[in-house]
Short mmCIF file of C-alpha atoms in Angstrom, two decimals:
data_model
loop_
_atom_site.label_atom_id
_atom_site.label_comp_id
_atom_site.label_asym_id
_atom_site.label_seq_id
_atom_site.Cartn_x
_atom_site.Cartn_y
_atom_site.Cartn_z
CA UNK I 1 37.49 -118.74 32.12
CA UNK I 2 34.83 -120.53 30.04
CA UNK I 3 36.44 -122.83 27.02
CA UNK I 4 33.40 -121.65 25.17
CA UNK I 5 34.24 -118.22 24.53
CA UNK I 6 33.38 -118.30 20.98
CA UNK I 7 29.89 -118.83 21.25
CA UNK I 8 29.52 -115.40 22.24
CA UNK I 9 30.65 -113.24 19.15
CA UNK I 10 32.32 -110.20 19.93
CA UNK I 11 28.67 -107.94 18.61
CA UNK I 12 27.58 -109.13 22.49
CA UNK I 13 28.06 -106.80 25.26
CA UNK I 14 27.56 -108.67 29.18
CA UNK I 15 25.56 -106.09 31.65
CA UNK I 16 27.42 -106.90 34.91
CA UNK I 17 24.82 -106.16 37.25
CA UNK I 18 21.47 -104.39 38.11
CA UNK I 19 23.51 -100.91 38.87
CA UNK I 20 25.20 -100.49 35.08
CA UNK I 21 23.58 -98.50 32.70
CA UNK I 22 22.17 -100.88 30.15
CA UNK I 23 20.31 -102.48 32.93
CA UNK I 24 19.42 -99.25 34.78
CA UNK I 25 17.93 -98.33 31.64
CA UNK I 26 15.66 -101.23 30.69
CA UNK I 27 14.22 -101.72 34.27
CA UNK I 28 13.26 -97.92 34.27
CA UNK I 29 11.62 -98.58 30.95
CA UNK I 30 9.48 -101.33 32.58
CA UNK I 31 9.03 -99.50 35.78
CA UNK I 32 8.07 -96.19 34.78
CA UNK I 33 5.05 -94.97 32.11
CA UNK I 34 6.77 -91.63 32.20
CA UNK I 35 10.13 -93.32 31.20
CA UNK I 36 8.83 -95.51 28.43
CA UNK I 37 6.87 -92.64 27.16
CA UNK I 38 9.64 -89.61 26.82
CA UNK I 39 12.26 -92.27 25.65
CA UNK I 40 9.23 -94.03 22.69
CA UNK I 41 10.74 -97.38 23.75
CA UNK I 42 9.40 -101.02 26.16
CA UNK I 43 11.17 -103.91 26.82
CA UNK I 44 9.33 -106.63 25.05
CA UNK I 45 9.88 -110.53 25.93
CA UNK I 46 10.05 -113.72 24.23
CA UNK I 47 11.49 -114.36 20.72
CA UNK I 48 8.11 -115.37 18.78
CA UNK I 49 6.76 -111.76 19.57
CA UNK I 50 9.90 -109.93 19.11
CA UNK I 51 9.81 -110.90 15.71
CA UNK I 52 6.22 -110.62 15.03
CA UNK I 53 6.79 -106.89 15.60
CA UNK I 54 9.98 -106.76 13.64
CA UNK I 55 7.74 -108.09 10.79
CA UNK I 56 5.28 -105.21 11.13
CA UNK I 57 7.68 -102.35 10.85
CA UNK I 58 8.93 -101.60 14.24
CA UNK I 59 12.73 -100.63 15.55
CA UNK I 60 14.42 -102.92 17.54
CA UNK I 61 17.07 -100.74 19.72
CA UNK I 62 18.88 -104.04 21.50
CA UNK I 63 18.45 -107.48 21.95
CA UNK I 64 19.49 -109.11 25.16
CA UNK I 65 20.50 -112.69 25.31
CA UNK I 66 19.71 -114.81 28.82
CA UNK I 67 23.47 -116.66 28.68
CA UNK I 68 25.80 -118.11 31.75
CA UNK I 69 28.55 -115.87 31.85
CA UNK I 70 30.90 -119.10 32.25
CA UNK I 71 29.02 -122.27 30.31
CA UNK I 72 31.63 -125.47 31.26
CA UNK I 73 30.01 -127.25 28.25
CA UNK I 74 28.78 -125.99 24.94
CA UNK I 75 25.35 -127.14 24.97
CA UNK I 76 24.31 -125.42 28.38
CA UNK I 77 23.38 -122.49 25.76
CA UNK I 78 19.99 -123.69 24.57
CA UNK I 79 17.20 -122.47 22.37
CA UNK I 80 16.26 -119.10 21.77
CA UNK I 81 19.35 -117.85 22.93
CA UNK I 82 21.48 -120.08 21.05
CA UNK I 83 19.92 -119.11 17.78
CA UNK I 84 20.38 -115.49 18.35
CA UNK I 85 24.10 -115.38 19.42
CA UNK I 86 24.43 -117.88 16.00
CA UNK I 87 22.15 -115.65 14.07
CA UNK I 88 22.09 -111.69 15.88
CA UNK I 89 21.03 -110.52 12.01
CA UNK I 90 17.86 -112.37 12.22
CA UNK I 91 17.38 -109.21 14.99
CA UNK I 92 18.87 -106.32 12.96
CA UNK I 93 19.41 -104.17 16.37
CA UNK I 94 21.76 -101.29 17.29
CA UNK I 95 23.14 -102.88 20.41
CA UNK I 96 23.35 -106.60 21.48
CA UNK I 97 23.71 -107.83 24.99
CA UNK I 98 23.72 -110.90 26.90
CA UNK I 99 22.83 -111.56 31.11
CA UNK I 100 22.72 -114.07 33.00
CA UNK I 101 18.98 -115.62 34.65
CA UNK I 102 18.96 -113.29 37.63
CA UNK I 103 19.53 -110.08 35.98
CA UNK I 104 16.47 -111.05 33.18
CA UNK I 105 14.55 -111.87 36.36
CA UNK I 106 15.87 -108.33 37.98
CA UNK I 107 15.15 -106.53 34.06
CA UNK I 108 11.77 -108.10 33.60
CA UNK I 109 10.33 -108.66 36.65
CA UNK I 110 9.79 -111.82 38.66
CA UNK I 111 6.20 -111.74 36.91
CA UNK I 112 7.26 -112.26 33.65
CA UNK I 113 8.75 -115.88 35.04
CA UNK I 114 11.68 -115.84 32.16
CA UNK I 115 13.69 -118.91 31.44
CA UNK I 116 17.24 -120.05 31.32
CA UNK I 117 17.78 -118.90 27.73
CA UNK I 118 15.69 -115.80 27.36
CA UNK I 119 15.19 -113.41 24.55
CA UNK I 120 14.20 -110.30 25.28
CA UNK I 121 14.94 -106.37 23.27
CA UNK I 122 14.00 -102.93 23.75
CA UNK I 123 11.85 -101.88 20.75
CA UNK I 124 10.21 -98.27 19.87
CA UNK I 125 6.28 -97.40 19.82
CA UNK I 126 5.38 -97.12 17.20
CA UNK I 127 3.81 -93.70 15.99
CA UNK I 128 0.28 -94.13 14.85
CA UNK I 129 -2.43 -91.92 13.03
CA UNK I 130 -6.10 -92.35 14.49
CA UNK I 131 -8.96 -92.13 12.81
CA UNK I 132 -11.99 -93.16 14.71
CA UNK I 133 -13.88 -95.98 12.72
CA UNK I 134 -17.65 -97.13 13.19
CA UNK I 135 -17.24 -99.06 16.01
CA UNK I 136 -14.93 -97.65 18.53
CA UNK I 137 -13.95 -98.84 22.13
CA UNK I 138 -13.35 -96.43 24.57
CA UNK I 139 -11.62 -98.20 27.88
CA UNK I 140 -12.66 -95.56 31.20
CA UNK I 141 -10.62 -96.22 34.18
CA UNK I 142 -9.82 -99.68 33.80
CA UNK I 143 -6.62 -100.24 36.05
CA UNK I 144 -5.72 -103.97 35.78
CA UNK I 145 -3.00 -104.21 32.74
CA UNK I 146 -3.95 -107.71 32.17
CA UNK I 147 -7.99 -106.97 31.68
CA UNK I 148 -6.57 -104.19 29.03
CA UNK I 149 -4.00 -106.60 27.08
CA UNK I 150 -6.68 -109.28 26.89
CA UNK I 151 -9.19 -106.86 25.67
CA UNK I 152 -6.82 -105.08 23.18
CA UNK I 153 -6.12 -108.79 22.12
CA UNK I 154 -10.02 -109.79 21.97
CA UNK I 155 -10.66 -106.26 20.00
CA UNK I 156 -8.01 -106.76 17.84
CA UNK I 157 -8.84 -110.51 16.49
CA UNK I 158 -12.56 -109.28 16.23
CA UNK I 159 -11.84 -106.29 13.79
CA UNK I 160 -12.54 -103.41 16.64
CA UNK I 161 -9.37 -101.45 14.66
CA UNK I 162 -8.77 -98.08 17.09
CA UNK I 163 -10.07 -97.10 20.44
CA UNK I 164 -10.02 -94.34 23.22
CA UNK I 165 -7.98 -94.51 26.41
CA UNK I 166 -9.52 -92.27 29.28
CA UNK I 167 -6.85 -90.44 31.40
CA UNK I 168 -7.80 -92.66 34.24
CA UNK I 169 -6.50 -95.89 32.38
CA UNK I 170 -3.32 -97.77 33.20
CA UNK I 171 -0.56 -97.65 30.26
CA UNK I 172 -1.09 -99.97 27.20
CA UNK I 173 2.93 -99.90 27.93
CA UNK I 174 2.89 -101.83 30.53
CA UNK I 175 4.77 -104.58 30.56
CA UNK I 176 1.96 -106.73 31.91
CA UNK I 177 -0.72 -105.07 29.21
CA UNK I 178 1.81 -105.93 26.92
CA UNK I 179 2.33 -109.37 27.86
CA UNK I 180 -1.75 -109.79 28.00
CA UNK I 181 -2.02 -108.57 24.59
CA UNK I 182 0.38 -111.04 23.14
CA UNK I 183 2.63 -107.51 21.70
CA UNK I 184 -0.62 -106.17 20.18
CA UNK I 185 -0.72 -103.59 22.08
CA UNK I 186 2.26 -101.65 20.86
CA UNK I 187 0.26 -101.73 17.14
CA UNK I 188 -3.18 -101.05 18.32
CA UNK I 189 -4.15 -97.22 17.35
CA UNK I 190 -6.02 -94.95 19.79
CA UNK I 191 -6.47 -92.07 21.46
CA UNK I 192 -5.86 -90.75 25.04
CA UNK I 193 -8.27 -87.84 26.25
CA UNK I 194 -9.56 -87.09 29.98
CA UNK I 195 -12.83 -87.97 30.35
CA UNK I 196 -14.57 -84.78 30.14
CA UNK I 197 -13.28 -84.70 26.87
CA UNK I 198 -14.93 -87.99 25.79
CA UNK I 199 -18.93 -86.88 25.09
CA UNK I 200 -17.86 -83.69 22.96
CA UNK I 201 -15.18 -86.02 20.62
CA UNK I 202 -18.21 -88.34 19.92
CA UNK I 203 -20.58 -86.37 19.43
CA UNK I 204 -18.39 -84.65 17.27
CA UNK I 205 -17.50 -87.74 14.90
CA UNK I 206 -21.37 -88.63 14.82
CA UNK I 207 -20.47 -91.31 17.07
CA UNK I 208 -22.94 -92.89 19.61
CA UNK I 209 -21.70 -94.27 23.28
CA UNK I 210 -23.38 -97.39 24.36
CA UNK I 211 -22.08 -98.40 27.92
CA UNK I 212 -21.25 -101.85 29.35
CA UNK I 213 -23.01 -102.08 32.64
CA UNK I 214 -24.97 -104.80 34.76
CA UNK I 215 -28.72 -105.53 34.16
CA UNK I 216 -30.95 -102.98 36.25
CA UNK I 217 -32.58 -104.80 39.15
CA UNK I 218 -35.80 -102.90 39.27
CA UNK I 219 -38.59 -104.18 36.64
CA UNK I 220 -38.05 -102.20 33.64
CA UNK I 221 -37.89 -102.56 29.97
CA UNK I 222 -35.02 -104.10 27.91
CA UNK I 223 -34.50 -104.86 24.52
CA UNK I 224 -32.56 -107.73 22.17
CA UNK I 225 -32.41 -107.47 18.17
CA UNK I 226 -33.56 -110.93 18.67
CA UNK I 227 -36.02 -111.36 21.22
CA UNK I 228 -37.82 -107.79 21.21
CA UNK I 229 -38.49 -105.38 24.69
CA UNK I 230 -39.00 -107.66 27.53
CA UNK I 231 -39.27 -106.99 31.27
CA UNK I 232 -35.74 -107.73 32.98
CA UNK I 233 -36.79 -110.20 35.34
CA UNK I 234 -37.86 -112.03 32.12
CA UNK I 235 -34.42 -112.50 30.58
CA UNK I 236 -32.14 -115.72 30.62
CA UNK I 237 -28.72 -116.40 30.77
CA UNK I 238 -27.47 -117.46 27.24
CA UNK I 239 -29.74 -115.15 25.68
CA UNK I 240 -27.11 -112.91 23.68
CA UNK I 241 -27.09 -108.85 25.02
CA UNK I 242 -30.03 -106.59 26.32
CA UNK I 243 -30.10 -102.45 25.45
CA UNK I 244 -32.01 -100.76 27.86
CA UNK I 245 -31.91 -97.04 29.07
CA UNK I 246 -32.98 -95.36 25.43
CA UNK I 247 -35.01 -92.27 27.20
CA UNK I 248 -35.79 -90.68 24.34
CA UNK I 249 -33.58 -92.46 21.63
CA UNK I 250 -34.89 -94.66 19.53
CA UNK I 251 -34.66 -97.93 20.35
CA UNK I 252 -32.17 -99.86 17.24
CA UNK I 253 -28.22 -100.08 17.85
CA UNK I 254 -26.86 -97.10 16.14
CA UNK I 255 -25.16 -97.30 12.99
CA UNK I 256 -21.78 -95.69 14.14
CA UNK I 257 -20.99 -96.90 18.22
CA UNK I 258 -18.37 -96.18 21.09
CA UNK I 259 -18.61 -99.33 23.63
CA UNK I 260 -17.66 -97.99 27.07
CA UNK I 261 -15.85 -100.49 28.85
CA UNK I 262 -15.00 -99.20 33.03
CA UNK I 263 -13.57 -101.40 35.62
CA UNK I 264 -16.10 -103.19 37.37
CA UNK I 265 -14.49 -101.51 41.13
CA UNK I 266 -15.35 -97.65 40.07
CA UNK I 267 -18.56 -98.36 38.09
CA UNK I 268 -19.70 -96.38 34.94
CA UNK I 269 -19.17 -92.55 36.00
CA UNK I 270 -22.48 -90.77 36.66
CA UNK I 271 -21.90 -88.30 33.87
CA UNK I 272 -22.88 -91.19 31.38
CA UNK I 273 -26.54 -91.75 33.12
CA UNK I 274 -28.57 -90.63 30.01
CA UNK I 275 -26.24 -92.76 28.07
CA UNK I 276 -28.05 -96.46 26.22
CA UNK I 277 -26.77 -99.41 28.40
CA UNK I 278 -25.80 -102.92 26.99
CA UNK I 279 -25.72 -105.81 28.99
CA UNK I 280 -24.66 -109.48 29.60
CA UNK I 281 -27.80 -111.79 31.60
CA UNK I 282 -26.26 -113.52 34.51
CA UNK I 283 -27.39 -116.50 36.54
CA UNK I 284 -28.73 -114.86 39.93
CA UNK I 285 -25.97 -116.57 41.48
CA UNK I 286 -23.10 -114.83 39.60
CA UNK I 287 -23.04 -110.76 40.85
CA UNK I 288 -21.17 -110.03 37.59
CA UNK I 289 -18.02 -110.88 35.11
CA UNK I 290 -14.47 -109.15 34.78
CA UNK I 291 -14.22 -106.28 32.44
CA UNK I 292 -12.27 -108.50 30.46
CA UNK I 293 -15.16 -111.39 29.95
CA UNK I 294 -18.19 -108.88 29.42
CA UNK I 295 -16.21 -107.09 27.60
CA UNK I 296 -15.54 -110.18 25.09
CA UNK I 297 -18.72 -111.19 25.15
CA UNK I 298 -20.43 -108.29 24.06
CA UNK I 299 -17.77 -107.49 21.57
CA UNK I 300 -18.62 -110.98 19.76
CA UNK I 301 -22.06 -110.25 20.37
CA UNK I 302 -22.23 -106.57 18.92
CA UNK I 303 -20.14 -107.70 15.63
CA UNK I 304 -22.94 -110.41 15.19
CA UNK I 305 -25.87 -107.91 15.78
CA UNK I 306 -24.36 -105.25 13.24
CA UNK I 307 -23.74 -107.96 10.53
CA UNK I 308 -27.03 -109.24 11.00
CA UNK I 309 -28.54 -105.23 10.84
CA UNK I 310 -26.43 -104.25 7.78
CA UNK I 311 -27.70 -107.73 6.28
CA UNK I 312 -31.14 -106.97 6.95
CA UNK I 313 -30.42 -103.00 5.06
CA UNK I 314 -28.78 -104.77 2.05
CA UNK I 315 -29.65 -108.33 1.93
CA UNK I 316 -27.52 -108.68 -1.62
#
């Protein structure tokens, strides 16, 4: 029996094991997009984010404490978990739990590398309404969670506000997406439509795709805001981004864009051929960049180019 039973206040439940409920629940939740999508609920990890998305509006269902189940001395309970079994209101949840190291390893995944004293809750999505705005990303079949959360992150801090998630795209759930985007996926509105259904919604919101794709090879034209329509083999590294692939569009960057981002193993699909290309120059020795660094990069790059075009427009 531990003499420190009054550290945990009565409010906190102990999951036994991996095969109760509680904890049947929560690793299903992690586990399974279907799961986490008919129940409107993740688990979410670490105290600084739990509480960043407490402060923007969303439901926190239960917290769950990392705790020995029999400490032999009172300061064995260390910070965040001390603070929460001292403080559960600070977490206004319905249910409050504690577990020991290796059932938060078991719950979150050995990924997710918790420690000793680990906060962690089960918190509901939070129901959006879309609007598409003037620059829109659309991700296409981009099936590494931690590309997405870093690019939800990137998209986020640069003021890209709402997106488009292609049917072929793993869950901005996920707990590793999640994780990636720092929480900011949970508050980041968008859309999920098959692709098929992706050239008629843009074309209906007056909404031009530009694709993310590698330089072409061949000597052809490209054109920079900056430097003008050069021949590819002319273009440096460190040079900002190239359009190229206009056919009969004129050649400015529209005024209202989609950027197409698509994981670098399936390639842009062929039904966006006729589509204008942007592009990142390489060194010859470097084939190409993850989604997640072009993708960056040519988000910084665009929001410069647009300021710089609606400057030019209305230069007071």
């Amino acid at each position: 029996m531990s003499a420190y039973k009054h550290i945990f206040p009565q409010i906190f439940k102990r999951i036994p094991n991996s095969k109760s409920l509680p904890a049947k629940h929560l690793i299903k939740l992690r586990e399974s997009k279907q799961y986490r999508h008919e129940k409107k609920a993740v688990v979410i990890q670490g105290l600084k984010t739990i509480k960043e998305l407490r402060d923007q509006g969303l439901s926190i269902h239960s917290v769950i404490v990392t705790a020995k189940k029999e400490p032999r001395e009172e300061d064995e309970i260390k910070l965040p978990a001390k603070q929460i079994i001292q403080y559960p209101d600070s977490l206004p949840a319905k249910t409050y739990y504690l577990t020991d190291v290796d059932l938060t390893r078991r719950i979150l995944g050995t990924a997710s590398r918790p420690g000793a004293h680990e906060i962690y809750a089960e918190i509901g999505i939070m129901q959006h309404d879309f609007t598409p705005s003037d620059r829109l990303l659309v991700f296409d079949k981009i099936n590494d969670p931690g590309n997405l959360g870093t690019l939800v992150r990137t998209a986020k801090g640069l003021g890209w506000t709402s997106g488009i998630i292609t049917s072929g795209t793993c869950d901005l759930y996920n707990d590793k997406t999640i994780r990636a985007s720092r929480g900011l996926s949970l508050t980041w509105p968008h859309e999920t439509l098959s692709f098929e259904h992706l050239p008629s919604y843009l074309e209906e919101h007056d909404i031009t795709p530009i694709v993310a794709d590698m330089l072409p090879r061949d000597s052809q034209q490209v054109w920079s805001p900056d430097y003008g329509t050069l021949n590819v083999q002319d273009v440096k590294p460190g040079s900002g981004i190239w359009f190229w692939n206009f056919k009969e569009k004129k050649i400015e960057i529209p005024k209202k864009i989609a950027l197409i981002l698509s994981c670098e193993h399936h390639g842009v699909d062929k039904a966006l051929n006729d589509e204008i290309r942007v592009s990142v120059p390489l060194e010859s020795t470097v084939e190409s960049l993850n989604v997640a660094s072009a993708g960056s990069i040519v988000l910084t790059e665009l929001n410069r180019l647009l300021r710089q075009q609606a400057c030019a427009i209305s230069p007071n």
